[in-house]
Coordinates of C-alpha atoms in Angstrom, one line a residue:
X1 CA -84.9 58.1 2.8
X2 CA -81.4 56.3 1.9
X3 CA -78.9 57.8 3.5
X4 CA -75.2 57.6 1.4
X5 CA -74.1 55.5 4.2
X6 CA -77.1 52.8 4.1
X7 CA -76.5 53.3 -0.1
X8 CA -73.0 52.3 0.3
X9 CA -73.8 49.6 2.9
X10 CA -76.6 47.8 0.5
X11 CA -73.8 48.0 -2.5
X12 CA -71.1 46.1 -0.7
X13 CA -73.4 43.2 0.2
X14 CA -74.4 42.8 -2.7
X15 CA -71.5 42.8 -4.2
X16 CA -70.3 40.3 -2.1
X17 CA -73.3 38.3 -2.5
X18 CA -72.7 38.4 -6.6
X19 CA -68.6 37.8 -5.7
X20 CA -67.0 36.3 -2.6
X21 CA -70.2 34.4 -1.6
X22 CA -70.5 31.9 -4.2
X23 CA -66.5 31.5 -4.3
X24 CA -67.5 30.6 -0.4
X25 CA -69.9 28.5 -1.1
X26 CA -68.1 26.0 -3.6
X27 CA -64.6 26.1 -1.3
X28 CA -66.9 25.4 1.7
X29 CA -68.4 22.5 0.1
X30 CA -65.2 21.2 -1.5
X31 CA -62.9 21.7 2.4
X32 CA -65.7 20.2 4.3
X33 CA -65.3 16.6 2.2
X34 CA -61.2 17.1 1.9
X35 CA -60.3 19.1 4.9
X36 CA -58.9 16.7 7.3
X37 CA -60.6 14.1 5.2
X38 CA -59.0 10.9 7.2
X39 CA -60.5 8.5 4.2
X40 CA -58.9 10.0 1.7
X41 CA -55.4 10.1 3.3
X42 CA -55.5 6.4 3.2
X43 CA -57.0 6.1 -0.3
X44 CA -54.0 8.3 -1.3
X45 CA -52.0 5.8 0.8
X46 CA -53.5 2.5 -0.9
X47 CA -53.2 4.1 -4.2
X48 CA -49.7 4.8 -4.5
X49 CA -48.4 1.2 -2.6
X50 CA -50.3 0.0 -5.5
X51 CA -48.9 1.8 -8.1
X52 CA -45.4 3.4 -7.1
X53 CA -47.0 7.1 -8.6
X54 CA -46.8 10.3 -7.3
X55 CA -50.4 11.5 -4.7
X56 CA -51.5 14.9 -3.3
X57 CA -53.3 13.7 -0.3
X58 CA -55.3 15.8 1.9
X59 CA -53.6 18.1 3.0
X60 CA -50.0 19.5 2.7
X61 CA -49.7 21.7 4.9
X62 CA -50.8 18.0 7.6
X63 CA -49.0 15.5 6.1
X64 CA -48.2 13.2 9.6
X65 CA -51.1 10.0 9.0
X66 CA -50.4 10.0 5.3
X67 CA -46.7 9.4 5.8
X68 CA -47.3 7.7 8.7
X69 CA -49.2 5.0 6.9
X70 CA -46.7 5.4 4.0
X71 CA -43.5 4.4 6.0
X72 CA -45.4 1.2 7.4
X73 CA -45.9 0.2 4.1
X74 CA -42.5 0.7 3.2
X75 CA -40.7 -0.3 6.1
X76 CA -40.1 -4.4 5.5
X77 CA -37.7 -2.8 2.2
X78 CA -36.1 -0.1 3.6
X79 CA -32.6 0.4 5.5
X80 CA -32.6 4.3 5.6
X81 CA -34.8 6.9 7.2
X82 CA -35.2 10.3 6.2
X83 CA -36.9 12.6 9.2
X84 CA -37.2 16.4 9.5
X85 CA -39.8 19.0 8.2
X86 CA -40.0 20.0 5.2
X87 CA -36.7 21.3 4.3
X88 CA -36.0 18.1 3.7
X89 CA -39.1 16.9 1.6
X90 CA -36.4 17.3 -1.3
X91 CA -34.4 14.7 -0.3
X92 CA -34.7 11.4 -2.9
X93 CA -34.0 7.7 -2.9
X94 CA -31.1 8.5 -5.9
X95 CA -29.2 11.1 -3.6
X96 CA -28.4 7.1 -1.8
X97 CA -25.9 4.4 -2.8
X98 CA -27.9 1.6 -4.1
X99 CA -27.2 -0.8 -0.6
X100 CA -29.2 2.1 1.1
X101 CA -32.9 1.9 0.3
X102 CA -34.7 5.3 1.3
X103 CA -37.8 6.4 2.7
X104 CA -38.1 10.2 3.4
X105 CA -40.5 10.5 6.4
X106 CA -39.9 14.0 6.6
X107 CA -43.5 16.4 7.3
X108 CA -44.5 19.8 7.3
X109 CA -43.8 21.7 10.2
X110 CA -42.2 19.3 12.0
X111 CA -39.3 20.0 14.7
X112 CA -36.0 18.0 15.9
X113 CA -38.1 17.7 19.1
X114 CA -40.8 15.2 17.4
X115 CA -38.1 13.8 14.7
X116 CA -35.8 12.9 17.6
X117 CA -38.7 10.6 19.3
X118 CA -39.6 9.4 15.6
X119 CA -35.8 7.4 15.1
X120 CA -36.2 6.5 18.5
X121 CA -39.6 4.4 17.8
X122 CA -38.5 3.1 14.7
X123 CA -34.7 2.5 16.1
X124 CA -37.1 0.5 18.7
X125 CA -39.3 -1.3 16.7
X126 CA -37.6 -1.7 12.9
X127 CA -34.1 -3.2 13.3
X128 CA -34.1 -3.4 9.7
X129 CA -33.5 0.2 9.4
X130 CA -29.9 0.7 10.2
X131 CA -29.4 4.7 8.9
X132 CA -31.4 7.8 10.1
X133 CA -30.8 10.7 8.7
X134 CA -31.6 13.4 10.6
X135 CA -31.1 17.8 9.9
X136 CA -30.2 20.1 12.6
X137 CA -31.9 23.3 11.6
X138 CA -30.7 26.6 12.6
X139 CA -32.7 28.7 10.6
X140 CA -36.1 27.6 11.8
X141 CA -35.0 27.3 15.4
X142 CA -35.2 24.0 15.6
X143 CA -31.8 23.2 17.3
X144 CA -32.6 25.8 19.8
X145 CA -35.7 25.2 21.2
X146 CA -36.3 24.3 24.3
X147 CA -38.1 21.4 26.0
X148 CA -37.4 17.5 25.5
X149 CA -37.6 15.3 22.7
X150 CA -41.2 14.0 22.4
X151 CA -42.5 10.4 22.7
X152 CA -44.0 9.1 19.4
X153 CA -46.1 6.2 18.2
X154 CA -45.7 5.6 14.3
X155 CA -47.5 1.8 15.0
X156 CA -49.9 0.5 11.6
X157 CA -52.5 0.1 14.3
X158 CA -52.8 4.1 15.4
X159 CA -52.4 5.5 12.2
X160 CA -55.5 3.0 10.7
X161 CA -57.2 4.0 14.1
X162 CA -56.9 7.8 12.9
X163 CA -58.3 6.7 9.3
X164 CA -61.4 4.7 10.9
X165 CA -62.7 7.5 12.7
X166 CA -65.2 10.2 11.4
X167 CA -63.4 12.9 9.5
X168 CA -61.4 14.8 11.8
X169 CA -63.2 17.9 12.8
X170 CA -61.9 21.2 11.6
X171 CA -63.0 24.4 13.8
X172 CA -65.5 26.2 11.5
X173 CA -63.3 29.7 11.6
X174 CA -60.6 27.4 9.9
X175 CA -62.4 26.4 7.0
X176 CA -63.6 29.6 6.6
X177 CA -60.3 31.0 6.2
X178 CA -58.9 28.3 4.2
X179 CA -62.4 28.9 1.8
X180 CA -61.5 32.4 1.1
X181 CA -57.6 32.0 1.1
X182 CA -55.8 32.9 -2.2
X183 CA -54.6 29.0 -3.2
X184 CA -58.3 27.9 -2.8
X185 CA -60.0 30.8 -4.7
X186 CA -57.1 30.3 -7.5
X187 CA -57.7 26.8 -7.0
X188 CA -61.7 27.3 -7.9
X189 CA -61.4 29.6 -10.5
X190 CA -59.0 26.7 -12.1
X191 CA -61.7 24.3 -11.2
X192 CA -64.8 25.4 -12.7
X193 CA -62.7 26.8 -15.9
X194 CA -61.8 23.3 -16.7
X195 CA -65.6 22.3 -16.0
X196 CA -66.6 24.7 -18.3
X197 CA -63.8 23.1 -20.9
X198 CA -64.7 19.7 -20.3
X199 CA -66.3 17.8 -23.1
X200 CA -68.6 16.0 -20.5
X201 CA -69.4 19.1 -18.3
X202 CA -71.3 16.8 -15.9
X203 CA -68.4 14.0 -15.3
X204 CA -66.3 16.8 -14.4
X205 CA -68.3 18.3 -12.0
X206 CA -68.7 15.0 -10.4
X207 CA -65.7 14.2 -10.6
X208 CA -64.3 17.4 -8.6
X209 CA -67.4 17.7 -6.5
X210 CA -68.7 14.6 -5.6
X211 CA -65.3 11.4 -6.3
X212 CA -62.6 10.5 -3.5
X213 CA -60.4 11.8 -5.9
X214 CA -58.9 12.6 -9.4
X215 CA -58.7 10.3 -12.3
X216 CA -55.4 8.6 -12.8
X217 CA -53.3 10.5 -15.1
X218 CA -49.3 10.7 -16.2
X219 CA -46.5 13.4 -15.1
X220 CA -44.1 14.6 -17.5
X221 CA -41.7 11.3 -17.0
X222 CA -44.6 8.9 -17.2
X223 CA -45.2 8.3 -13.8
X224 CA -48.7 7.5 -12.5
X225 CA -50.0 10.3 -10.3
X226 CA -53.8 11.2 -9.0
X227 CA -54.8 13.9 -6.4
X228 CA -57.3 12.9 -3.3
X229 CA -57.7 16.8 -2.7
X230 CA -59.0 19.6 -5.4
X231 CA -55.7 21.8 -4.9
X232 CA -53.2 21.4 -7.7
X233 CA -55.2 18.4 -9.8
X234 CA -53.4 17.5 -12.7
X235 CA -50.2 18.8 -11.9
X236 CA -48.0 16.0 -10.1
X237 CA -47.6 18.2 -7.1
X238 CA -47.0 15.6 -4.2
X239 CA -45.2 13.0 -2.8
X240 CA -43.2 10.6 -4.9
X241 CA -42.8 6.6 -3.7
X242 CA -39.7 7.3 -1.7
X243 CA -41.7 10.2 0.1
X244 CA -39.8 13.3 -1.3
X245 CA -41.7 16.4 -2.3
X246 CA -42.2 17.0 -6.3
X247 CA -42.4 21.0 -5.6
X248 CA -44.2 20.6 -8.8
X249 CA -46.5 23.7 -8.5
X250 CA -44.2 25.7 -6.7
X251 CA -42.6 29.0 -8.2
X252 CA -38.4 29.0 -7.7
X253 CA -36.5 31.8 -6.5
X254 CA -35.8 34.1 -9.2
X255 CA -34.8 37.0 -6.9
X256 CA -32.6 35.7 -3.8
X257 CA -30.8 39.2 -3.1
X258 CA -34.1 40.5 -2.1
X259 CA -35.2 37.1 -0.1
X260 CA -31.4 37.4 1.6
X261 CA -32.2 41.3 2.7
X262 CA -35.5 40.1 4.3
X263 CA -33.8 37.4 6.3
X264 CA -31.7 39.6 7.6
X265 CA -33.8 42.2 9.0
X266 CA -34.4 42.1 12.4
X267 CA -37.8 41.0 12.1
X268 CA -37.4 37.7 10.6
X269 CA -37.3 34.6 11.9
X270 CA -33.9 33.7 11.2
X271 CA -32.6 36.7 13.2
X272 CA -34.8 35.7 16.2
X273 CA -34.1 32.4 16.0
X274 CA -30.4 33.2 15.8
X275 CA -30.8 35.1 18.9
X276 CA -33.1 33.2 20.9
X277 CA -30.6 31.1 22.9
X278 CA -27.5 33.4 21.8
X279 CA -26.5 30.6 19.5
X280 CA -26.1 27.1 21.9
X281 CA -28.5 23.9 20.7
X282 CA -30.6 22.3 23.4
X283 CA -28.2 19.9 24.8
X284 CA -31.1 17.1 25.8
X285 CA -30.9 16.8 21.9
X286 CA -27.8 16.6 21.0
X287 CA -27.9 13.8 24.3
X288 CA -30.9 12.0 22.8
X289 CA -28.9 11.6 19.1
X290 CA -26.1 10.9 20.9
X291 CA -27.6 7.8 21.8
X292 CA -29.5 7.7 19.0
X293 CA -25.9 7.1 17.3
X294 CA -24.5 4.5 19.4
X295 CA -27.3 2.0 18.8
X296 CA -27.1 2.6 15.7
X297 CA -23.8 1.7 15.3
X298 CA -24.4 -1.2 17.2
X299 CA -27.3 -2.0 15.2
X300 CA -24.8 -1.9 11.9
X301 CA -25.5 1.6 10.6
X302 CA -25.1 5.3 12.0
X303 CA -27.0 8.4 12.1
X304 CA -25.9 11.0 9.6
X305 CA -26.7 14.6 10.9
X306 CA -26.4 18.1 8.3
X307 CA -27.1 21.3 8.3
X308 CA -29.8 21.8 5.4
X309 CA -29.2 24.2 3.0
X310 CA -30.0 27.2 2.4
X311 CA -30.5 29.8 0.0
X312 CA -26.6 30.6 -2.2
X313 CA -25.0 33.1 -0.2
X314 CA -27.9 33.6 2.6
X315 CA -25.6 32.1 5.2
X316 CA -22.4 33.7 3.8
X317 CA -24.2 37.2 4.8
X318 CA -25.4 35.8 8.5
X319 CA -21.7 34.8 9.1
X320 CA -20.5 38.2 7.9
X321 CA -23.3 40.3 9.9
X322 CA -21.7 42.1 12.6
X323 CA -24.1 40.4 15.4
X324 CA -25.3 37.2 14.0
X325 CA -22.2 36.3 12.6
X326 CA -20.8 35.0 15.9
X327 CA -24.0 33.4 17.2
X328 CA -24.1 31.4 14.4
X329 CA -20.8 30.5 14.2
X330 CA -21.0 29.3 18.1
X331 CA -23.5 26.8 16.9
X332 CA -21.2 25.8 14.1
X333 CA -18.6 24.8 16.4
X334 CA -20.6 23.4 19.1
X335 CA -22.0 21.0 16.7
X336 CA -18.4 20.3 15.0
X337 CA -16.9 20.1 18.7
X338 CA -19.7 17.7 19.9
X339 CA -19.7 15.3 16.3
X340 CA -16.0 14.3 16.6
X341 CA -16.8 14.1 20.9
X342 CA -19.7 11.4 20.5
X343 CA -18.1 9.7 16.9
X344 CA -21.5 11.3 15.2
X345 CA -21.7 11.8 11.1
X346 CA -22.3 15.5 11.2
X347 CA -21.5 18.0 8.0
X348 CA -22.5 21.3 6.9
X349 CA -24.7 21.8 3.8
X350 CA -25.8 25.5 4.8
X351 CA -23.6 27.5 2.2
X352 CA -25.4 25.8 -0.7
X353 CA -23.2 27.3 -3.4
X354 CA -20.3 25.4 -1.9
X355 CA -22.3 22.4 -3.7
X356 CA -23.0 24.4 -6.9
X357 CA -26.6 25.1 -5.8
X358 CA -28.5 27.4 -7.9
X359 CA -31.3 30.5 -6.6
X360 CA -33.4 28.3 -9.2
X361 CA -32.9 25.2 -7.1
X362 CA -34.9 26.7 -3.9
X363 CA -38.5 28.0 -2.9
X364 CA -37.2 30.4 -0.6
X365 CA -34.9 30.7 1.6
X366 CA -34.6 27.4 3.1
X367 CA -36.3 25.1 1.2
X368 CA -34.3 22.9 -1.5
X369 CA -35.3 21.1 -4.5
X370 CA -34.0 17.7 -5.2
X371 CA -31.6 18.8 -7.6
X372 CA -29.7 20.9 -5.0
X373 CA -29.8 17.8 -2.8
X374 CA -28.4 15.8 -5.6
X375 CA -25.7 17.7 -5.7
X376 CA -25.0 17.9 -1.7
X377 CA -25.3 14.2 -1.4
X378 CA -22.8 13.4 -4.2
X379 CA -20.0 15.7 -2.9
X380 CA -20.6 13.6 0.3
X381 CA -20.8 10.0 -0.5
X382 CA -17.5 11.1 -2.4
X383 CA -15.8 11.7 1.5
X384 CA -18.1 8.8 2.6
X385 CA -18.0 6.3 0.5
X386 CA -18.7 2.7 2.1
X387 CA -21.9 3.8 4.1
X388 CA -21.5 -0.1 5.3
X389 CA -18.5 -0.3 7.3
X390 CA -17.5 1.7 10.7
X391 CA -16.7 5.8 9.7
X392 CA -15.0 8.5 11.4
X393 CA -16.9 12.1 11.5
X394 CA -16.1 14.7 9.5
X395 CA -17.3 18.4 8.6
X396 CA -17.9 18.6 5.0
X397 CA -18.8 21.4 3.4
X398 CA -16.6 23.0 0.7
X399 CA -15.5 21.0 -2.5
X400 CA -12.8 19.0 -2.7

């Protein structure tokens, strides 16, 4: 006899069996040859040298070898540096005077910790590159982490080391997840509807399931771009030449009063990060750029430090909140106090609507599209104008 227990045990598996298990199956088969897919990094990498487009490499959320082996590339005709995590990513060659040629090396995740032993190799080991800019993140907790700064090697010879090796191994609970996670269903169901659209059904199959990656096609302005992972074919979401983010499939902030409540709860990241160290930046790194500065300057450039920024009128509330308000404004005036100490290029972007930033021009709270750093970067070149000769350190941050 069934019991309504057993009856209601034998329906969910098969209804998983005729659901979630075949969504499984095709996402596991399409991670396990992108997923940390070390071959296709550098086919991304190859691609784009070639042909200046715009790649979605494999994957974004690990973006290190891929930019790694991008900035080699690039290094022989650039001057400038871009590092940081992605807050940053929306940073682009034309926000630059024309003497400064720009790569942004910025990556996902990654702290002030790593970035500040990434200028150091690269101040070591390319004189050519005279400027690094570098952002001092409050709202991450970057600034106020604690520790010291990280050695790094950015050399050709590791990063082709990492591409010669078997694919990098992925734990098997990880690729699970991603399988089953929302982008990769939605990216499935995208998948096999354009399969089942195609004119050549088999071609496309192949070419999703069994090709390194996408067919070359054209973005919107008529740049090249092709995808080396499934996520987001077709739809210029990547990196461009210079090594900013296109965003391209990301949705914009159409709501930011709600986003600011959130960041101010007491549970959000900002708040704790606010609090963590009661507002005071690891001094090792403001020690480490300090130096970082100085042979720059010797070198014939600078390092230009900012507060990224952030959401229109997200900071505004933070300064106004009865507790975080002075916390945050300690680490304002540390930094300003330290800048003008050590002759350091340091302003504050963090009020974006000071810069005529729109809600439109973010993701969320602190990440920026390229037309909001567009606008940052002119106000400051206009207080800045001569990047090439010796300049004094200055806070900028309202419009003249």
């Amino acid at each position: 006899m069934i019991t309504p227990h057993k009856r209601f045990l034998r329906v969910l598996i098969i209804g998983f069996c005729t659901t979630l298990l075949p969504i499984f199956i095709f996402n596991f088969i399409l991670l396990s040859d992108t997923l940390g897919n070390t071959k296709k990094v550098l086919l991304a990498s190859q691609w784009q040298q070639q042909t200046r487009g715009i790649t979605y490499a494999p994957t974004l959320s690990d973006t290190h070898l891929f930019k790694t082996l991008r900035l080699n590339d690039r290094l022989p005709e650039v001057n400038t540096v871009v590092f940081g995590s992605s807050t940053v990513l929306g940073i682009t060659g034309q926000d630059f005077p024309d003497t400064l040629q720009l790569y942004n090396y910025a990556q996902t995740g990654n702290p002030l910790s790593a970035v500040i032993g990434e200028a150091e190799y690269i101040q070591q080991y390319a004189s050519n590159v005279k400027w690094l800019i570098i952002p001092l993140d409050w709202s991450l907790g970057f600034i106020y982490q604690s520790g010291s700064p990280s050695d790094a090697d950015l050399s050709l010879t590791t990063a082709i080391r990492q591409t010669q090796t078997v694919t990098k191994t992925v734990p098997l609970m990880d690729r699970m997840r991603d399988a089953l996670s929302y982008p990769r269903i939605s990216s499935l169901f995208e998948i096999l509807n354009q399969i089942r659209h195609a004119d050549d059904k088999i071609a496309a199959f192949r070419g999703y399931f069994m090709q390194d990656g996408s067919n070359d096609y054209r973005c919107t302005d008529g740049t090249p771009g092709k995808d080396f992972d499934t996520i987001h074919r077709g739809t210029c979401t990547g990196f461009r030449f210079d090594g900013s983010a296109t965003f391209a499939n990301s949705a914009r902030v159409d709501n930011a009063s709600a986003l600011i409540s959130t960041a101010l709860s007491s549970n959000s990241q900002y708040y704790k990060n606010l609090l963590s160290t009661d507002g005071l930046p690891n001094l090792l790194f403001l020690e480490r750029l300090a130096k970082l500065n100085k042979r720059s300057k010797e070198n014939g450039g600078g390092v230009i430090l900012f507060m990224p920024p952030l959401l229109p009128g997200l900071e505004a509330e933070f300064l106004r909140h009865p507790q975080l308000g002075s916390v945050l404004k300690k680490t304002k005036q540390k930094l300003k106090k330290w800048s003008r100490e050590n002759e350091v290029v340091w302003f504050d972007a963090g009020q974006s609507e000071q810069f005529d930033c729109r809600a439109g021009e973010f993701l969320d709270q602190h990440h920026a599209t390229a037309t909001c750093y567009n606008k940052i970067f002119h106000q400051f070149w206009l207080n800045m104008p001569n990047p090439d000769r010796t300049i004094t350190p200055f806070s900028a941050g309202k419009k003249q």
